[in-house]
Short mmCIF file of C-alpha atoms in Angstrom, two decimals:
data_model
loop_
_atom_site.label_atom_id
_atom_site.label_comp_id
_atom_site.label_asym_id
_atom_site.label_seq_id
_atom_site.Cartn_x
_atom_site.Cartn_y
_atom_site.Cartn_z
CA UNK V 1 62.67 -27.84 86.69
CA UNK V 2 60.34 -30.04 88.73
CA UNK V 3 56.58 -29.69 88.31
CA UNK V 4 54.47 -29.79 91.49
CA UNK V 5 50.74 -30.41 91.16
CA UNK V 6 47.78 -31.41 93.31
CA UNK V 7 44.75 -33.61 92.72
CA UNK V 8 42.52 -36.27 94.19
CA UNK V 9 44.39 -39.59 94.66
CA UNK V 10 43.43 -42.51 92.45
CA UNK V 11 43.50 -46.11 93.69
CA UNK V 12 46.87 -46.48 91.93
CA UNK V 13 48.19 -43.34 93.67
CA UNK V 14 47.17 -44.75 97.06
CA UNK V 15 48.91 -48.05 96.31
CA UNK V 16 52.05 -46.25 95.13
CA UNK V 17 52.32 -44.02 98.21
CA UNK V 18 51.68 -46.96 100.56
CA UNK V 19 54.41 -48.99 98.85
CA UNK V 20 56.94 -46.12 98.88
CA UNK V 21 56.34 -44.57 102.31
CA UNK V 22 59.12 -42.73 104.07
CA UNK V 23 60.55 -44.90 106.84
CA UNK V 24 59.39 -42.48 109.57
CA UNK V 25 55.85 -42.56 108.16
CA UNK V 26 55.93 -46.37 108.07
CA UNK V 27 57.11 -46.31 111.72
CA UNK V 28 54.09 -44.18 112.62
CA UNK V 29 51.61 -46.60 111.09
CA UNK V 30 53.33 -49.62 112.63
CA UNK V 31 53.28 -48.05 116.11
CA UNK V 32 49.53 -47.40 115.91
CA UNK V 33 48.20 -50.29 113.81
CA UNK V 34 50.95 -52.91 113.53
CA UNK V 35 53.23 -53.65 110.60
CA UNK V 36 52.04 -54.51 107.11
CA UNK V 37 48.80 -52.51 107.19
CA UNK V 38 49.99 -49.39 105.35
CA UNK V 39 47.78 -49.84 102.30
CA UNK V 40 44.66 -50.61 104.35
CA UNK V 41 45.26 -47.63 106.64
CA UNK V 42 45.82 -45.27 103.71
CA UNK V 43 42.75 -46.52 101.85
CA UNK V 44 40.64 -46.13 104.98
CA UNK V 45 42.04 -42.66 105.68
CA UNK V 46 41.17 -41.51 102.17
CA UNK V 47 37.72 -43.10 102.30
CA UNK V 48 36.71 -41.58 105.63
CA UNK V 49 38.27 -38.14 105.32
CA UNK V 50 36.28 -34.98 104.71
CA UNK V 51 39.14 -33.41 102.75
CA UNK V 52 41.68 -35.41 100.72
CA UNK V 53 44.44 -34.49 98.32
CA UNK V 54 47.50 -35.86 96.58
CA UNK V 55 50.74 -33.98 95.97
CA UNK V 56 52.54 -34.96 92.77
CA UNK V 57 56.14 -34.38 91.73
CA UNK V 58 56.44 -34.58 87.94
CA UNK V 59 53.17 -36.51 87.84
CA UNK V 60 54.25 -39.13 90.39
CA UNK V 61 52.33 -39.26 93.69
CA UNK V 62 54.62 -38.10 96.51
CA UNK V 63 52.18 -37.51 99.37
CA UNK V 64 48.55 -38.03 100.28
CA UNK V 65 46.91 -35.94 102.98
CA UNK V 66 43.56 -35.30 104.52
CA UNK V 67 41.30 -34.25 107.36
CA UNK V 68 39.01 -36.67 109.21
CA UNK V 69 36.21 -35.98 111.64
CA UNK V 70 37.04 -36.48 115.33
CA UNK V 71 37.22 -40.06 116.50
CA UNK V 72 39.17 -42.37 118.76
CA UNK V 73 42.59 -41.10 117.62
CA UNK V 74 41.90 -37.34 117.67
CA UNK V 75 40.17 -34.99 120.08
CA UNK V 76 39.27 -32.55 117.27
CA UNK V 77 39.43 -32.84 113.48
CA UNK V 78 42.28 -35.19 112.61
CA UNK V 79 44.87 -33.98 110.10
CA UNK V 80 47.13 -36.55 108.45
CA UNK V 81 49.88 -36.69 105.85
CA UNK V 82 51.73 -39.71 104.47
CA UNK V 83 54.74 -39.12 102.23
CA UNK V 84 57.03 -41.13 99.99
CA UNK V 85 60.80 -41.02 100.33
CA UNK V 86 60.89 -38.76 97.22
CA UNK V 87 59.69 -35.88 99.42
CA UNK V 88 63.04 -35.95 101.23
CA UNK V 89 64.62 -34.51 98.06
CA UNK V 90 62.08 -31.65 98.05
CA UNK V 91 61.93 -30.70 101.75
CA UNK V 92 61.69 -26.95 101.21
CA UNK V 93 58.85 -27.18 98.68
CA UNK V 94 56.98 -29.83 100.71
CA UNK V 95 57.40 -27.73 103.86
CA UNK V 96 56.07 -24.57 102.24
CA UNK V 97 53.05 -26.33 100.76
CA UNK V 98 52.35 -28.13 104.04
CA UNK V 99 52.39 -24.86 106.01
CA UNK V 100 50.03 -23.24 103.50
CA UNK V 101 47.69 -26.22 103.61
CA UNK V 102 47.63 -26.30 107.42
CA UNK V 103 46.85 -22.60 107.61
CA UNK V 104 44.04 -22.98 105.09
CA UNK V 105 42.39 -25.95 106.79
CA UNK V 106 42.70 -24.48 110.29
CA UNK V 107 41.15 -21.25 108.99
CA UNK V 108 38.32 -23.24 107.34
CA UNK V 109 37.71 -26.05 109.84
CA UNK V 110 39.23 -24.98 113.16
CA UNK V 111 41.79 -26.81 115.31
CA UNK V 112 43.37 -30.04 114.06
CA UNK V 113 45.26 -32.80 115.86
CA UNK V 114 46.68 -36.29 115.53
CA UNK V 115 49.14 -38.52 117.34
CA UNK V 116 52.80 -39.23 116.70
CA UNK V 117 55.02 -41.98 118.07
CA UNK V 118 56.88 -40.33 120.97
CA UNK V 119 60.16 -41.83 119.72
CA UNK V 120 59.86 -40.51 116.17
CA UNK V 121 62.20 -37.52 116.50
CA UNK V 122 62.24 -36.74 112.77
CA UNK V 123 58.47 -36.20 112.64
CA UNK V 124 58.44 -34.37 115.99
CA UNK V 125 61.01 -31.88 114.61
CA UNK V 126 58.91 -31.48 111.45
CA UNK V 127 55.74 -30.86 113.48
CA UNK V 128 57.45 -28.26 115.68
CA UNK V 129 58.73 -26.49 112.56
CA UNK V 130 55.18 -26.46 111.19
CA UNK V 131 53.98 -24.78 114.39
CA UNK V 132 52.36 -27.68 116.24
CA UNK V 133 51.85 -27.72 119.98
CA UNK V 134 52.87 -31.17 121.23
CA UNK V 135 51.58 -32.93 124.37
CA UNK V 136 53.38 -35.12 126.86
CA UNK V 137 53.49 -38.83 125.94
CA UNK V 138 50.49 -41.06 126.57
CA UNK V 139 50.18 -44.72 125.64
CA UNK V 140 47.98 -45.79 122.72
CA UNK V 141 47.91 -47.94 119.60
CA UNK V 142 48.03 -51.67 119.09
CA UNK V 143 51.28 -52.01 121.10
CA UNK V 144 50.30 -49.43 123.76
CA UNK V 145 53.39 -47.37 122.90
CA UNK V 146 53.96 -43.78 124.05
CA UNK V 147 52.54 -41.23 121.60
CA UNK V 148 52.25 -37.47 121.69
CA UNK V 149 49.17 -35.66 120.49
CA UNK V 150 49.99 -32.66 118.32
CA UNK V 151 47.71 -29.68 117.71
CA UNK V 152 47.40 -27.01 115.09
CA UNK V 153 45.12 -24.12 115.99
CA UNK V 154 44.66 -20.45 115.15
CA UNK V 155 48.16 -19.67 116.49
CA UNK V 156 49.65 -20.95 113.20
CA UNK V 157 47.63 -18.34 111.34
CA UNK V 158 49.69 -15.62 113.03
CA UNK V 159 53.12 -17.07 112.22
CA UNK V 160 55.29 -15.62 109.47
#
């Protein structure tokens, strides 16, 4: 039986997750910041987030997540999650924990948002399943590509 735990990511955890990102997560970072910056983006996200955590599967970092204060990318608090390809083998568990986390942070901090590459159908499906409201595409990022802003607000607190 797999053991799922949570903690604060170490520098080694950050490096591991950045090196083993899911392809759709890597696509997201490339669309916003350009290719090859995954480690820098993840380090910066951890450093500047108000809330940060790491999800471990059998002691191996599988995802790092957090909440940042509003800035250029987000209109409200910015929620983010970067996962390794290992999470694909544990979709149900990752989905349940993600929904619980989102409900807890929305209850504690209010609405959350971020942007997603408009062509990243896998993540858009995931976000809809999680209960996100998703905007029409607008151009942003280093390549001025179409992105959709997604929102989590108190509506997710009422879902089953």
